[in-house]
PDB file of C-alpha atoms in Angstrom:
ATOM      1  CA  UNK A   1      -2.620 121.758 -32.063  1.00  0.00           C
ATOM      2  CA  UNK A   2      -2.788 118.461 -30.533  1.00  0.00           C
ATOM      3  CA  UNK A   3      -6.280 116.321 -30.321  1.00  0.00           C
ATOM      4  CA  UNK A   4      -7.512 114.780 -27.141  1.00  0.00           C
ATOM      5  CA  UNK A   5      -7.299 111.482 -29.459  1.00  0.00           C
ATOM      6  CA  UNK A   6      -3.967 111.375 -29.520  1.00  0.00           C
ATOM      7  CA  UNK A   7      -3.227 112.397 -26.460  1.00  0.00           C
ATOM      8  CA  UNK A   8      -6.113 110.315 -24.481  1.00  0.00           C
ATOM      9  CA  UNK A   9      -6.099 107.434 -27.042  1.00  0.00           C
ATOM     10  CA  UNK A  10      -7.557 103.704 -25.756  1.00  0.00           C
ATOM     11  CA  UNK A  11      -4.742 101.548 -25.743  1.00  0.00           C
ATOM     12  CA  UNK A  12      -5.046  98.188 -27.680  1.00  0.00           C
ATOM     13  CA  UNK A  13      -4.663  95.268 -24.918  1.00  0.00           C
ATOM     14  CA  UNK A  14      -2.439  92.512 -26.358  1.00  0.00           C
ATOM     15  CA  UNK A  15      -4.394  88.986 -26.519  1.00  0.00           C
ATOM     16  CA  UNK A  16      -2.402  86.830 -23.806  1.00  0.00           C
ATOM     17  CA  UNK A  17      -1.165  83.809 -24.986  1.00  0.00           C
ATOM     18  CA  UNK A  18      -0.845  80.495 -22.766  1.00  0.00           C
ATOM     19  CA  UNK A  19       0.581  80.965 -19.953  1.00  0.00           C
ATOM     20  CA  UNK A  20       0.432  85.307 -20.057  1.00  0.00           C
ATOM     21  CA  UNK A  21      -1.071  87.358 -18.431  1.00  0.00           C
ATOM     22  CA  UNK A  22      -2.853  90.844 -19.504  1.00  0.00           C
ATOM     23  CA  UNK A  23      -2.363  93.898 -17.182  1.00  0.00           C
ATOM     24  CA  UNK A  24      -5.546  95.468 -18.745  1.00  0.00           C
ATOM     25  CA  UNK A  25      -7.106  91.989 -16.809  1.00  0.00           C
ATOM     26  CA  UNK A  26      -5.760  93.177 -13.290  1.00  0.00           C
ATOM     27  CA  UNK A  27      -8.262  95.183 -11.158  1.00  0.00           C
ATOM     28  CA  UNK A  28      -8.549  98.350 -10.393  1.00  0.00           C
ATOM     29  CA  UNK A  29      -8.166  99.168  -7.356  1.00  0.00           C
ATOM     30  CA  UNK A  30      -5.424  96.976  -7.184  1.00  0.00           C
ATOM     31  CA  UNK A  31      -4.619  93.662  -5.298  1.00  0.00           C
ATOM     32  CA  UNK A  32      -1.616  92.378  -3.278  1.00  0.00           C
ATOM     33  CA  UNK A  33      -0.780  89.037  -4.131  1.00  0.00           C
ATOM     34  CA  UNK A  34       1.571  86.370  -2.315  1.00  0.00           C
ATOM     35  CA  UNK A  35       4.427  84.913  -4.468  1.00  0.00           C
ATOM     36  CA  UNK A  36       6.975  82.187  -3.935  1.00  0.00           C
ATOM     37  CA  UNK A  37       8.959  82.799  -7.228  1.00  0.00           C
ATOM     38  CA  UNK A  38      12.527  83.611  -5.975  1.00  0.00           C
ATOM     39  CA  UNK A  39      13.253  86.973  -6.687  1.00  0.00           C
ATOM     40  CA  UNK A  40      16.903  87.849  -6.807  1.00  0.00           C
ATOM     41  CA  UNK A  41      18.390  91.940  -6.919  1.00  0.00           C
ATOM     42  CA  UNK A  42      21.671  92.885  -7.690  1.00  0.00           C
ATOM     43  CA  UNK A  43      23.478  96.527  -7.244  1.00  0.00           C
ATOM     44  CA  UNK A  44      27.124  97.364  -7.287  1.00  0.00           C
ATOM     45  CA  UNK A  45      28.055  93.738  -8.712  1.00  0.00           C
ATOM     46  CA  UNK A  46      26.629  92.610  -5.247  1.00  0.00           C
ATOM     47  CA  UNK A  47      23.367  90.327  -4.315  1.00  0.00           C
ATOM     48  CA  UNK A  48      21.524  92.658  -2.513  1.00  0.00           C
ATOM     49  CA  UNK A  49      18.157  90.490  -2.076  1.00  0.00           C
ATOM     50  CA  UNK A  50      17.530  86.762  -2.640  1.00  0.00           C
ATOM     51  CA  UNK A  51      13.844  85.511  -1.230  1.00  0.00           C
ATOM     52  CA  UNK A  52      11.309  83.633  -2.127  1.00  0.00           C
ATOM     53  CA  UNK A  53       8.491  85.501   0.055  1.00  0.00           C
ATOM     54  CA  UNK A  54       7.376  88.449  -2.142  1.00  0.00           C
ATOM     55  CA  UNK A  55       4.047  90.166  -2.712  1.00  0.00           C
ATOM     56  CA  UNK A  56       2.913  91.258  -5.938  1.00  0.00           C
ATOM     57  CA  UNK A  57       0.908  94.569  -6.616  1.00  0.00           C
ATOM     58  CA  UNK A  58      -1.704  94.396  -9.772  1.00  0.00           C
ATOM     59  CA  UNK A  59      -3.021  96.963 -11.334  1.00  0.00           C
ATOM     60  CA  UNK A  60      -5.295  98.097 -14.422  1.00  0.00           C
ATOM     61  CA  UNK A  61      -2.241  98.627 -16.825  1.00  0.00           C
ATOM     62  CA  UNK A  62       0.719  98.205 -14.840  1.00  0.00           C
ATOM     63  CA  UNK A  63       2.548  96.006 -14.957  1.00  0.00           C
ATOM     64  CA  UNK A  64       3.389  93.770 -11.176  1.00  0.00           C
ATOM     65  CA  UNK A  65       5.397  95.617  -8.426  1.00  0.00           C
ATOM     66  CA  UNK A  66       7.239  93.683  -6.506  1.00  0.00           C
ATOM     67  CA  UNK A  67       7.485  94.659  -2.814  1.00  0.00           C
ATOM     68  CA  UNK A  68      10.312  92.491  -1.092  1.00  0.00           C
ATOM     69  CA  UNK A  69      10.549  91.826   3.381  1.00  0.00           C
ATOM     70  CA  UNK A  70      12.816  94.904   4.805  1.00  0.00           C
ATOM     71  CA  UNK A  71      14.780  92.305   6.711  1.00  0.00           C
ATOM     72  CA  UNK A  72      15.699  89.976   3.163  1.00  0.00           C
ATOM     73  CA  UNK A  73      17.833  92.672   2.274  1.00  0.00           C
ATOM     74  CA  UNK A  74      21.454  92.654   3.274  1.00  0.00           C
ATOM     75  CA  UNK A  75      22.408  95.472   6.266  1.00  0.00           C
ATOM     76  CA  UNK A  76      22.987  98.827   5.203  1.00  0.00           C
ATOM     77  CA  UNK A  77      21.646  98.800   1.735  1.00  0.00           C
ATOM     78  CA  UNK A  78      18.316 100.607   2.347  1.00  0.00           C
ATOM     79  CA  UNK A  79      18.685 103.715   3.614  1.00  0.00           C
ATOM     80  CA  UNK A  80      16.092 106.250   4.732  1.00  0.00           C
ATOM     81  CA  UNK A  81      15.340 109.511   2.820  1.00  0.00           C
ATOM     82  CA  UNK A  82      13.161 112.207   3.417  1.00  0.00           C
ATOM     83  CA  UNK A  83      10.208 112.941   1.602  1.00  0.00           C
ATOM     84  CA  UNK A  84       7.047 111.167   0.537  1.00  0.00           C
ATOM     85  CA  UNK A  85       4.488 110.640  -2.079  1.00  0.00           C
ATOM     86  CA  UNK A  86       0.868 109.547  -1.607  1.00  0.00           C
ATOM     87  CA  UNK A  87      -1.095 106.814  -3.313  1.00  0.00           C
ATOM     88  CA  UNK A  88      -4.912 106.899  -3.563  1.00  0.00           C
ATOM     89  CA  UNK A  89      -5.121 103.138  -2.966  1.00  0.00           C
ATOM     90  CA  UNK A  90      -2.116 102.456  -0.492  1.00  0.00           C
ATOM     91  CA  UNK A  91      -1.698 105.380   1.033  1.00  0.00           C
ATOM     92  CA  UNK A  92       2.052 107.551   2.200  1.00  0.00           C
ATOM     93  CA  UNK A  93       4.911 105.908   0.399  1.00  0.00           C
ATOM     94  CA  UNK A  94       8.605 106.558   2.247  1.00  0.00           C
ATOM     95  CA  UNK A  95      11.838 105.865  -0.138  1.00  0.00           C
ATOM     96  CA  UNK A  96      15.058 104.282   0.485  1.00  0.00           C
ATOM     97  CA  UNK A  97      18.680 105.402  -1.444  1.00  0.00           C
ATOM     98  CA  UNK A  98      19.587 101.817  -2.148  1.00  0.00           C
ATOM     99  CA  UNK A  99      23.346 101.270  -1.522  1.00  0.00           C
ATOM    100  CA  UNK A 100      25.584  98.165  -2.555  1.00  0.00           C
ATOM    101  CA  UNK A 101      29.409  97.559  -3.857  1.00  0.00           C
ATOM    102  CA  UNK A 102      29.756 101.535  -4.220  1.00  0.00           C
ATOM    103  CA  UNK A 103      26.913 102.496  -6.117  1.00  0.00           C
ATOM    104  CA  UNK A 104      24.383 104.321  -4.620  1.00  0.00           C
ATOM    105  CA  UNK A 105      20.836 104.551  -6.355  1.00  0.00           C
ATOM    106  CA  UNK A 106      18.605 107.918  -5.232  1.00  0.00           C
ATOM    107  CA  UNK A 107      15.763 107.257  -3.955  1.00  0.00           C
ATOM    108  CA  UNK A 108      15.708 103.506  -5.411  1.00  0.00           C
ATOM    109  CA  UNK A 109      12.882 102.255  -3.344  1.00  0.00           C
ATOM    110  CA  UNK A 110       9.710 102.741  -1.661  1.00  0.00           C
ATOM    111  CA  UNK A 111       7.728 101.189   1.548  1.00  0.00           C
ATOM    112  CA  UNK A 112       4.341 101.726   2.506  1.00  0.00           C
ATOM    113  CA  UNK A 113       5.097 101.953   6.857  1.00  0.00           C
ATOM    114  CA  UNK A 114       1.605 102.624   7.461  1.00  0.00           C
ATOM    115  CA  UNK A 115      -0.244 101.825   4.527  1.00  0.00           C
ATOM    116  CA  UNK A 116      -4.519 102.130   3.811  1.00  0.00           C
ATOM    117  CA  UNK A 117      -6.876  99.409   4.631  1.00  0.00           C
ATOM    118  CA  UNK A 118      -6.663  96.294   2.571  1.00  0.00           C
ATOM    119  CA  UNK A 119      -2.557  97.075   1.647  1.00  0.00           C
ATOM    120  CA  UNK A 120      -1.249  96.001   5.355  1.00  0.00           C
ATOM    121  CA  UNK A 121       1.116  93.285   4.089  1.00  0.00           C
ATOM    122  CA  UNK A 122       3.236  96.171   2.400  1.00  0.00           C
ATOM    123  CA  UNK A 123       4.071  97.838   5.764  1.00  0.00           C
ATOM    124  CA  UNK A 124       6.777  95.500   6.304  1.00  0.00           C
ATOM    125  CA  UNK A 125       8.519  95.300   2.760  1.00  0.00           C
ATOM    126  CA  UNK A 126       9.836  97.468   0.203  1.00  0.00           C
ATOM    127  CA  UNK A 127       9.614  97.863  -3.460  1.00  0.00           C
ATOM    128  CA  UNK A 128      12.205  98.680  -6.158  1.00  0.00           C
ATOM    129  CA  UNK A 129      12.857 100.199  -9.288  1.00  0.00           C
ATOM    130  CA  UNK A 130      14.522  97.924 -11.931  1.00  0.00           C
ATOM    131  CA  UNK A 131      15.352 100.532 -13.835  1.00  0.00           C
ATOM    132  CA  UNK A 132      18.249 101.254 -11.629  1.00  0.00           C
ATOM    133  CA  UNK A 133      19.426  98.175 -10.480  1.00  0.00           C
ATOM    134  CA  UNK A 134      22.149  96.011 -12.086  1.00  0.00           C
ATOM    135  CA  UNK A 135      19.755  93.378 -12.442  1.00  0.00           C
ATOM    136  CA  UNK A 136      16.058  91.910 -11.252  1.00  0.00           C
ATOM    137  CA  UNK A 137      15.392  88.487 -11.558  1.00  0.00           C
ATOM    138  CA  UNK A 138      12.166  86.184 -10.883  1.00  0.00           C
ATOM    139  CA  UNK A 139      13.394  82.315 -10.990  1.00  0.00           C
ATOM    140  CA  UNK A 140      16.183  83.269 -13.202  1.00  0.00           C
ATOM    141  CA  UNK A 141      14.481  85.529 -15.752  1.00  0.00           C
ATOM    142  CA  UNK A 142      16.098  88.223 -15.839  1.00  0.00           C
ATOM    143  CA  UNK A 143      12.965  91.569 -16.189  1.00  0.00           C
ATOM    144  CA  UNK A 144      12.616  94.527 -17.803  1.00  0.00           C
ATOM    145  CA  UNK A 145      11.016  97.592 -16.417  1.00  0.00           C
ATOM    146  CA  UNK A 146       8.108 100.082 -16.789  1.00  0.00           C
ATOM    147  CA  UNK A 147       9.067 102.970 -18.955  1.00  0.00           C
ATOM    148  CA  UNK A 148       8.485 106.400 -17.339  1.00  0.00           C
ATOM    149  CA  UNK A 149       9.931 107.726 -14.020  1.00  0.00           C
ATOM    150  CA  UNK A 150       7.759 106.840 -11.554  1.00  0.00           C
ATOM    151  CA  UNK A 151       5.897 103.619 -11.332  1.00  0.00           C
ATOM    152  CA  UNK A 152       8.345 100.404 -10.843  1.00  0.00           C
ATOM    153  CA  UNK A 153       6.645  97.593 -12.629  1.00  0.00           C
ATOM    154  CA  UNK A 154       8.540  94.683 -13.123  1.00  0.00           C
ATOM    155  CA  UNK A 155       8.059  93.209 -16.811  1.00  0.00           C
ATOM    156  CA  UNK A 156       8.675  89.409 -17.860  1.00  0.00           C
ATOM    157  CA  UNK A 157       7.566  87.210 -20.679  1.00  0.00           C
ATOM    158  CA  UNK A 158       4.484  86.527 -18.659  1.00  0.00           C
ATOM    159  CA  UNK A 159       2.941  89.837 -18.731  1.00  0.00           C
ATOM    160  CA  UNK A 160       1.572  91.803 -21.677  1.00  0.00           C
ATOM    161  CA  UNK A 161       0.048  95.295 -22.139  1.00  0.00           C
ATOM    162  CA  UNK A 162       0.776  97.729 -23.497  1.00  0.00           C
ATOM    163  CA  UNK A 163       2.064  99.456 -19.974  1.00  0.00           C
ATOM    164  CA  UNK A 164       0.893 102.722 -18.657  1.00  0.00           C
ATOM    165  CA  UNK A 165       4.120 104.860 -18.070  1.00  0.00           C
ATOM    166  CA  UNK A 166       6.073 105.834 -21.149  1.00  0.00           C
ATOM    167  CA  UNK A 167       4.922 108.574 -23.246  1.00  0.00           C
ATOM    168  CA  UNK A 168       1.463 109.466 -24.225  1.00  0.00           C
ATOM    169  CA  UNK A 169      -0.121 106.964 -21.551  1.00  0.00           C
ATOM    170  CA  UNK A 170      -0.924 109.434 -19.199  1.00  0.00           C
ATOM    171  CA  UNK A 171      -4.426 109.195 -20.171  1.00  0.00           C
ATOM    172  CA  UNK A 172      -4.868 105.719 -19.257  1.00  0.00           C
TER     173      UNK A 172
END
């Protein structure tokens, strides 16, 4: 048998050193915030996105999403898929197959069309996974992503945790 320790333990938040940040320090429920960093995607050996006008998702744990304009992307490489999944702060989420240089990534990415109160921004941008792209960058860093199979934090040298998402975080 398992205890509810283990399985619901309090994670340790990492001190942040200069310059970090701590995702047990973002809010809950989270906040959209504007970045300038230029955030570069590649798929299928292509550039698929290069823009400096992103918005940044933080919250309690998680490391940032990055949600990217619809129209920085190049033609063709977000496609439409059915389905949907709901969010208790930002509402219906829609998902893209994201498409470049012959690869083809299921249900890659995610936009908010009509998203709650307070998330608005979102409705006209989309979000990726890292996991599944050649490569995310912010100003040349190249990041890592969340563990687990749903959230799509994007992880650099900036943020610490330790991350919701992998195993035995469910708890958080």
């Amino acid at each position: 048998m398992v205890s509810s320790n283990s399985i619901f333990r309090r994670p340790h938040p990492i001190k942040p050193g200069p310059g970090q940040e701590s995702v047990w320090d973002y809010p809950r429920p989270p906040r959209i915030e504007a970045r300038s960093d230029r955030i570069v995607v590649r798929l299928g050996g292509q550039v698929i996105v290069d823009t400096t006008d992103a918005m940044r998702v933080l919250e309690t744990s998680h490391p940032p999403v990055y949600y990217l304009p619809l129209d920085a992307f190049r033609s063709g490489v977000l496609v439409p898929v059915g389905g949907t999944t709901f969010c208790e702060f930002k509402g219906e989420a829609s998902y893209f197959d994201v498409v470049a240089g012959g690869v083809a990534v299921s249900r890659g990415g995610w936009t908010y069309t009509t998203p709650a109160r307070g998330f608005e921004a979102l409705s006209s941008r989309a979000a990726l996974y890292p996991e599944h792209m050649d490569s995310c960058e912010i100003d040349g860093e190249q990041v890592a992503f969340q563990e687990g199979n749903f959230y799509g934090g994007w992880i650099t040298r900036q943020i610490v945790g330790p991350f919701k998402g992998g195993p035995g975080t469910a708890g958080w």
